[in-house]
Coordinates of N, CA and C in Angstrom, one line a residue:
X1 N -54.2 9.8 -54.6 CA -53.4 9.4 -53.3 C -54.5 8.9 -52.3
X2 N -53.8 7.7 -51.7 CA -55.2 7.4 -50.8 C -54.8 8.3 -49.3
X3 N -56.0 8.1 -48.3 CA -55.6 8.9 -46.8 C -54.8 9.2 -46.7
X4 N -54.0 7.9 -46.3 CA -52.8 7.7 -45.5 C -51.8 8.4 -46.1
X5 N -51.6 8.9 -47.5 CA -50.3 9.1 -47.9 C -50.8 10.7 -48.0
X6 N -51.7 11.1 -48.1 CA -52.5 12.3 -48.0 C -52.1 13.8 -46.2
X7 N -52.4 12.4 -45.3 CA -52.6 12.6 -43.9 C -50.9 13.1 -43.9
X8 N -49.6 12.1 -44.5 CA -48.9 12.1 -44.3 C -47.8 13.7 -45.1
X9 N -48.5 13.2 -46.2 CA -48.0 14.8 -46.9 C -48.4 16.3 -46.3
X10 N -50.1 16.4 -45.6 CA -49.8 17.7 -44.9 C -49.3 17.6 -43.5
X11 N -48.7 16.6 -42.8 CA -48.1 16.2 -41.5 C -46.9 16.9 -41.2
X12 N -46.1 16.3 -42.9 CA -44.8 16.9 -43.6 C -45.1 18.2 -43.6
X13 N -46.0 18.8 -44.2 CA -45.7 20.6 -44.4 C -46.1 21.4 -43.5
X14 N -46.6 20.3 -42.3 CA -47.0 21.6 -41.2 C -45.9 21.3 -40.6
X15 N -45.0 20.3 -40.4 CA -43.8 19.9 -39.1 C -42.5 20.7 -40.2
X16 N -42.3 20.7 -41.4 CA -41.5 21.5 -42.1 C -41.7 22.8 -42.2
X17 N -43.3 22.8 -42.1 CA -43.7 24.8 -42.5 C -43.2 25.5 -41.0
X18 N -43.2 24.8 -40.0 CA -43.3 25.6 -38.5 C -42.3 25.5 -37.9
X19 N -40.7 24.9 -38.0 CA -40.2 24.6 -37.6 C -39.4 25.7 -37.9
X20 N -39.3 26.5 -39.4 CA -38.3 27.5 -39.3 C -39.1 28.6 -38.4
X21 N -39.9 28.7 -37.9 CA -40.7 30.1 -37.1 C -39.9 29.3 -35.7
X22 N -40.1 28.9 -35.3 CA -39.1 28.1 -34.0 C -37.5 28.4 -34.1
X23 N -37.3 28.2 -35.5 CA -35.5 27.9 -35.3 C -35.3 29.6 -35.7
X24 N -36.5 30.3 -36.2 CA -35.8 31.9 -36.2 C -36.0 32.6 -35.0
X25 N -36.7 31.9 -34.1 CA -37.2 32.4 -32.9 C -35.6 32.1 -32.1
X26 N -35.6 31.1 -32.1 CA -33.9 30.3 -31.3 C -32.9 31.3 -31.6
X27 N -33.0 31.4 -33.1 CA -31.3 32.0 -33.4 C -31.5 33.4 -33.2
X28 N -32.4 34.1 -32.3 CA -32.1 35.7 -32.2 C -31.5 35.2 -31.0
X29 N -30.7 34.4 -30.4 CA -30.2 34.4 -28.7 C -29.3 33.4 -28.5
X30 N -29.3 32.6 -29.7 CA -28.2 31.9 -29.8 C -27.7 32.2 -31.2
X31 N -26.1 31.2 -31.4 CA -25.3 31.0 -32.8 C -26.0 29.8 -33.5
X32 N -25.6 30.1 -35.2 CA -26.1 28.5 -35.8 C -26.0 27.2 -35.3
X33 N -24.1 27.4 -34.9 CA -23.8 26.2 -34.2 C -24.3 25.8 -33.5
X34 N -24.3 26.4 -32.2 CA -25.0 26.4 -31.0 C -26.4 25.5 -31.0
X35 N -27.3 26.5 -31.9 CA -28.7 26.0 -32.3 C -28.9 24.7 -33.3
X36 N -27.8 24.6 -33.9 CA -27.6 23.0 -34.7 C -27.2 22.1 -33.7
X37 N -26.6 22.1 -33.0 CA -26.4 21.5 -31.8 C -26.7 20.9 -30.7
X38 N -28.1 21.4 -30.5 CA -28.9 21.3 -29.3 C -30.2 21.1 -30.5
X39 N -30.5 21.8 -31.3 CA -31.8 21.3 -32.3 C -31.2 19.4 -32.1
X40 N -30.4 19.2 -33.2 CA -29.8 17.8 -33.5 C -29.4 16.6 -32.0
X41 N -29.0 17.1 -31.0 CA -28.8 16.3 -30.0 C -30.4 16.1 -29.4
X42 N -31.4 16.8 -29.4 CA -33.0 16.5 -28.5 C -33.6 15.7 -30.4
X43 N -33.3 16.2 -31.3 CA -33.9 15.1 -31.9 C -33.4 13.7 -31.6
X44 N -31.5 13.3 -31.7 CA -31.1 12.1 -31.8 C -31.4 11.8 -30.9
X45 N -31.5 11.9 -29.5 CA -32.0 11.4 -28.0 C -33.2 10.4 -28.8
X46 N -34.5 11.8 -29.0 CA -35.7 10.8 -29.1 C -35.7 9.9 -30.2
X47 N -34.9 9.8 -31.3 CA -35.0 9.2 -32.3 C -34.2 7.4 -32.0
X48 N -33.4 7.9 -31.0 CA -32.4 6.4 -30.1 C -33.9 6.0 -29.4
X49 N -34.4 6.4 -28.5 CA -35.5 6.1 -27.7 C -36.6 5.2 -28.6
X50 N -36.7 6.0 -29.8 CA -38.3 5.2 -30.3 C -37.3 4.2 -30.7
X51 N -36.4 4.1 -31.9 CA -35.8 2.8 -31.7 C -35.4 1.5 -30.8
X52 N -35.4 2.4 -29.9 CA -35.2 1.3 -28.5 C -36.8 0.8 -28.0
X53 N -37.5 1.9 -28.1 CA -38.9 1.1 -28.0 C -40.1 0.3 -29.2
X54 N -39.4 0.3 -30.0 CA -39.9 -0.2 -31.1 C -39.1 -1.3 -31.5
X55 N -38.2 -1.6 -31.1 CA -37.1 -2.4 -31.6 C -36.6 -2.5 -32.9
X56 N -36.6 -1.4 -33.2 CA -35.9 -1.2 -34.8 C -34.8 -1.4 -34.4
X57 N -33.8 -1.0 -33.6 CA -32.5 -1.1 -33.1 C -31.6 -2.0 -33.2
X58 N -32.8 -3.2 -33.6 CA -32.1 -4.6 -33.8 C -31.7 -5.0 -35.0
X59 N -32.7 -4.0 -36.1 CA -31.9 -4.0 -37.5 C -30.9 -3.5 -37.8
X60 N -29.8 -3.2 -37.1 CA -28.5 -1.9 -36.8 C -27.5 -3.0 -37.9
X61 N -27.6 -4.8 -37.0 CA -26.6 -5.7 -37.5 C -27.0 -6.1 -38.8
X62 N -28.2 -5.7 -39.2 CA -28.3 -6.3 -40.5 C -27.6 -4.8 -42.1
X63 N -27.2 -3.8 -41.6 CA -26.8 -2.5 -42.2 C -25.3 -3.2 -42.6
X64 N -25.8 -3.1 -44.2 CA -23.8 -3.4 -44.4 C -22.8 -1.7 -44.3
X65 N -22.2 -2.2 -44.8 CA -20.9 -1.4 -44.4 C -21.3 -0.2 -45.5
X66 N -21.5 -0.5 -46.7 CA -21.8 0.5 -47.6 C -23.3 2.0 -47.6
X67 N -23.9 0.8 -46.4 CA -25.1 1.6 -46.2 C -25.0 2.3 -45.0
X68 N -24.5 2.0 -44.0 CA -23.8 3.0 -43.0 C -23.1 4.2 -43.7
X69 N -22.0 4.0 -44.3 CA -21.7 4.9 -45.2 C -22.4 6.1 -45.7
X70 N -23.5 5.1 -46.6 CA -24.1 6.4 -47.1 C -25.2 7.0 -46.5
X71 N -25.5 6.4 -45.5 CA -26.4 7.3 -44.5 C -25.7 8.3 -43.5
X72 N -24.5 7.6 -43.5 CA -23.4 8.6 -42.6 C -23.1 9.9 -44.0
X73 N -22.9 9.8 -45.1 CA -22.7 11.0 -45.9 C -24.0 11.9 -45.9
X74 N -25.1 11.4 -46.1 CA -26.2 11.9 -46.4 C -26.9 13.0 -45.1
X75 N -26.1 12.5 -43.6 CA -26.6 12.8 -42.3 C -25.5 14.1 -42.3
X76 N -24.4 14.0 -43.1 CA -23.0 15.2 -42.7 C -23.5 16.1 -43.6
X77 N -23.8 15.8 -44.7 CA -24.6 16.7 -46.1 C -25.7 17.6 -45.8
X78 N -26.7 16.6 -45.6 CA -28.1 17.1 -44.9 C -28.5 17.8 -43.7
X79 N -27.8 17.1 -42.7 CA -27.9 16.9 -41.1 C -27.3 18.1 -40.9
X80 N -25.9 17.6 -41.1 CA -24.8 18.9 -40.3 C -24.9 19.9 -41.2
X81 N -24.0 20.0 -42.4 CA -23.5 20.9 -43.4 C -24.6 21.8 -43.9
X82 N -25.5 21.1 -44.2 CA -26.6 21.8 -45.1 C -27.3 22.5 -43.8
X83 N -27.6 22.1 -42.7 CA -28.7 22.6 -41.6 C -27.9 24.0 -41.0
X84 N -26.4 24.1 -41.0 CA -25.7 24.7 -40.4 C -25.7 25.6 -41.3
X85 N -25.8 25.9 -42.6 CA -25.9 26.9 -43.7 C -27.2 27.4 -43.8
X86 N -27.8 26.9 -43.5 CA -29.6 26.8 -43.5 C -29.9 27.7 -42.4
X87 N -29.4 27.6 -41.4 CA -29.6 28.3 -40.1 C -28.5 29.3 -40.2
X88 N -27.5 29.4 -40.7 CA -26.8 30.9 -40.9 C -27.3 31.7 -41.7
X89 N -28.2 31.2 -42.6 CA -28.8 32.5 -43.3 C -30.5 32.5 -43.1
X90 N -30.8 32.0 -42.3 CA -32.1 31.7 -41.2 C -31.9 33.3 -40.2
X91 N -30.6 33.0 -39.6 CA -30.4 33.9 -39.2 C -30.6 35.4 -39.4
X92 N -30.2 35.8 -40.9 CA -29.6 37.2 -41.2 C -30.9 37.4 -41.7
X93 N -31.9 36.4 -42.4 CA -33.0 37.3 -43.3 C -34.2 37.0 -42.5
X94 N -35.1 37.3 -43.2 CA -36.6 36.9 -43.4 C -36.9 35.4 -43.4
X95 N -37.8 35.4 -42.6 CA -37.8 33.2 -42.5 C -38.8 33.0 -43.9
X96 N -39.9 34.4 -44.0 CA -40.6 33.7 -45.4 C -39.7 34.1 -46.8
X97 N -38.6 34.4 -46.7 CA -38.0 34.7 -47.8 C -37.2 33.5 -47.9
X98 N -36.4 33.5 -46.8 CA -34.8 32.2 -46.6 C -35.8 30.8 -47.0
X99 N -36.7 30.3 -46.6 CA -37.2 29.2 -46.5 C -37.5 28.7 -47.6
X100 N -38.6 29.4 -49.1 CA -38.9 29.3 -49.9 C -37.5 28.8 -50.5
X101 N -36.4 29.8 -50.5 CA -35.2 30.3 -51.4 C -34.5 28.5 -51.1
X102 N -34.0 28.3 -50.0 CA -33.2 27.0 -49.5 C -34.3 25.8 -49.7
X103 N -35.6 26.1 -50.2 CA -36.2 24.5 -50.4 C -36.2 24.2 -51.9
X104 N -35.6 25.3 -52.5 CA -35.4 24.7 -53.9 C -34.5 23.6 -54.3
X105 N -33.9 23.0 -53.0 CA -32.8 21.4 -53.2 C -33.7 20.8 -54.4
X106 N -34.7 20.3 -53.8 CA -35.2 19.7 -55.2 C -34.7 19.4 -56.8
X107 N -34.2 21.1 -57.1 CA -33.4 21.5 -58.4 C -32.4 20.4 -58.5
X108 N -31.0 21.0 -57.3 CA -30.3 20.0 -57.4 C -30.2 18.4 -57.7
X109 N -31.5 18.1 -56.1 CA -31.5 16.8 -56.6 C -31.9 15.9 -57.5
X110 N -33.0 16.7 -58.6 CA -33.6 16.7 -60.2 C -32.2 16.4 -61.2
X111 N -31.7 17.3 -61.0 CA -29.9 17.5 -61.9 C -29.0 16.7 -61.7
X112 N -29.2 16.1 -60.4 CA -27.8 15.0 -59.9 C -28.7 13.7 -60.1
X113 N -30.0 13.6 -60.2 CA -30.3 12.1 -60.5 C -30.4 12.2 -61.6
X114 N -30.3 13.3 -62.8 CA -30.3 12.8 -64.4 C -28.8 12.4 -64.4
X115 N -28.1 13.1 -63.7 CA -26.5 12.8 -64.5 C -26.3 11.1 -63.5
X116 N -26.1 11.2 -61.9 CA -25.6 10.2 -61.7 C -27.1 9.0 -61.3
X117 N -28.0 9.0 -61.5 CA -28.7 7.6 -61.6 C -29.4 7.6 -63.1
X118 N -29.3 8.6 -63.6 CA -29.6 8.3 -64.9 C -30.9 8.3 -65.2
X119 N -31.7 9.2 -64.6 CA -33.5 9.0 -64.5 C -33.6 9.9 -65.4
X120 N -34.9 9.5 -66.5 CA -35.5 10.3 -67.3 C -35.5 11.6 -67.3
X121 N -35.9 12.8 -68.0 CA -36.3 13.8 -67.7 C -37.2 13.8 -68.7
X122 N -38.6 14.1 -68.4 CA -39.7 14.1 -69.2 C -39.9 15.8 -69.5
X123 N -41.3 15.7 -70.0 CA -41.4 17.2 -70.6 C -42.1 17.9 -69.8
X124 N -42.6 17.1 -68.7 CA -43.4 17.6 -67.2 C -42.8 18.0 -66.6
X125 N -41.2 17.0 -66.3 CA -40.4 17.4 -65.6 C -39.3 18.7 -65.5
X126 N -39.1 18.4 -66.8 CA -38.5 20.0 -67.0 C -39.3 21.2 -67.0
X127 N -40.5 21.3 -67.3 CA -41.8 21.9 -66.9 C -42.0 22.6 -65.4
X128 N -41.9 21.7 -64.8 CA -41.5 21.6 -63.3 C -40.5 22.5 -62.8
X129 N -39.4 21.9 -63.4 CA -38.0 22.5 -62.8 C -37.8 24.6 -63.6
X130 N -38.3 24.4 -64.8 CA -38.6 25.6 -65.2 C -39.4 26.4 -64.4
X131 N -40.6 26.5 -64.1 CA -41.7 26.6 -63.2 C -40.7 27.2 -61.9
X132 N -40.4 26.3 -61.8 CA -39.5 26.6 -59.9 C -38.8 27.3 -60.2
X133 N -37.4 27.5 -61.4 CA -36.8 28.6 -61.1 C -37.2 29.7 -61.4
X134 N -38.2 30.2 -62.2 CA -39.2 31.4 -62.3 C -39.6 31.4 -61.1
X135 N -40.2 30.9 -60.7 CA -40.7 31.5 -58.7 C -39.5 31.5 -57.9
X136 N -38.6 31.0 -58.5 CA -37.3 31.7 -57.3 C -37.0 32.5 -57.8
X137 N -36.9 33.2 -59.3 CA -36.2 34.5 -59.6 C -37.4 35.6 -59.2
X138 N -38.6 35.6 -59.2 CA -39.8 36.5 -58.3 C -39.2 36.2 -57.1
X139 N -39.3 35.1 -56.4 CA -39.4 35.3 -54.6 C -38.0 36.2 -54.7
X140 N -36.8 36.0 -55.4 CA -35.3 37.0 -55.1 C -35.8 38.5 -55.3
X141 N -36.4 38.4 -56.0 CA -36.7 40.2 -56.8 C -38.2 40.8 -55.5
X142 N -38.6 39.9 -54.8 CA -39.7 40.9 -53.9 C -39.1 41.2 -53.0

């Protein structure tokens, strides 16, 4: 991996690793809702903003109809549905227990790209996916 994609991978796990210590801090004084609500409206603010200062904004007209779509499913899935489930049981447990346990998506999305895009599964791969759910059946059992 060169720098840049290096720089950017631990960027990703310290802005993903710290963010549930924040959102378990939030939800002892608010509801999920609530906290999905106000998390998701101060991100879209600044996310409208850098768009507007960057002028990405202007690629909005070139988005067909099918890709609004599925960035509109993927934002209700991800965004709302999944973050609002995410944060109800953020809530009730342990953030180093819930966290590990809910980043296992990966599984799913390993299982949904063999059936619906039709991607290989090598012998690494399954390796992998085996691998992970032995560390979720330990992380459940400590």
């Amino acid at each position: 991996m060169d720098g840049r994609v290096v720089l950017l991978w631990v960027l990703t796990l310290f802005f993903w690793g710290s963010s549930p210590l924040l959102e378990k801090v939030a939800l002892k004084a608010v509801s999920p809702l609530l906290a999905l609500a106000v998390r998701t409206g101060v991100a879209a603010l600044i996310l409208v903003l850098v768009a507007l200062l960057t002028g990405e904004v202007r690629e909005v007209q070139e988005l067909s109809l099918r890709n609004v779509l599925v960035l509109g499913a993927s934002g209700l899935l991800a965004g709302v549905l999944g973050m609002f489930t995410y944060f109800s049981l953020l809530k009730t447990g342990a953030a180093s227990k819930i966290v590990p346990l809910t980043a296992a998506y990966p599984l799913v999305t390993a299982f949904m790209a063999l059936v619906f895009l039709k991607e290989d599964l090598s012998w690494e791969r399954l390796l992998g996916i085996l691998l992970t759910v032995t560390g979720l059946i330990i992380l459940q059992k400590s």
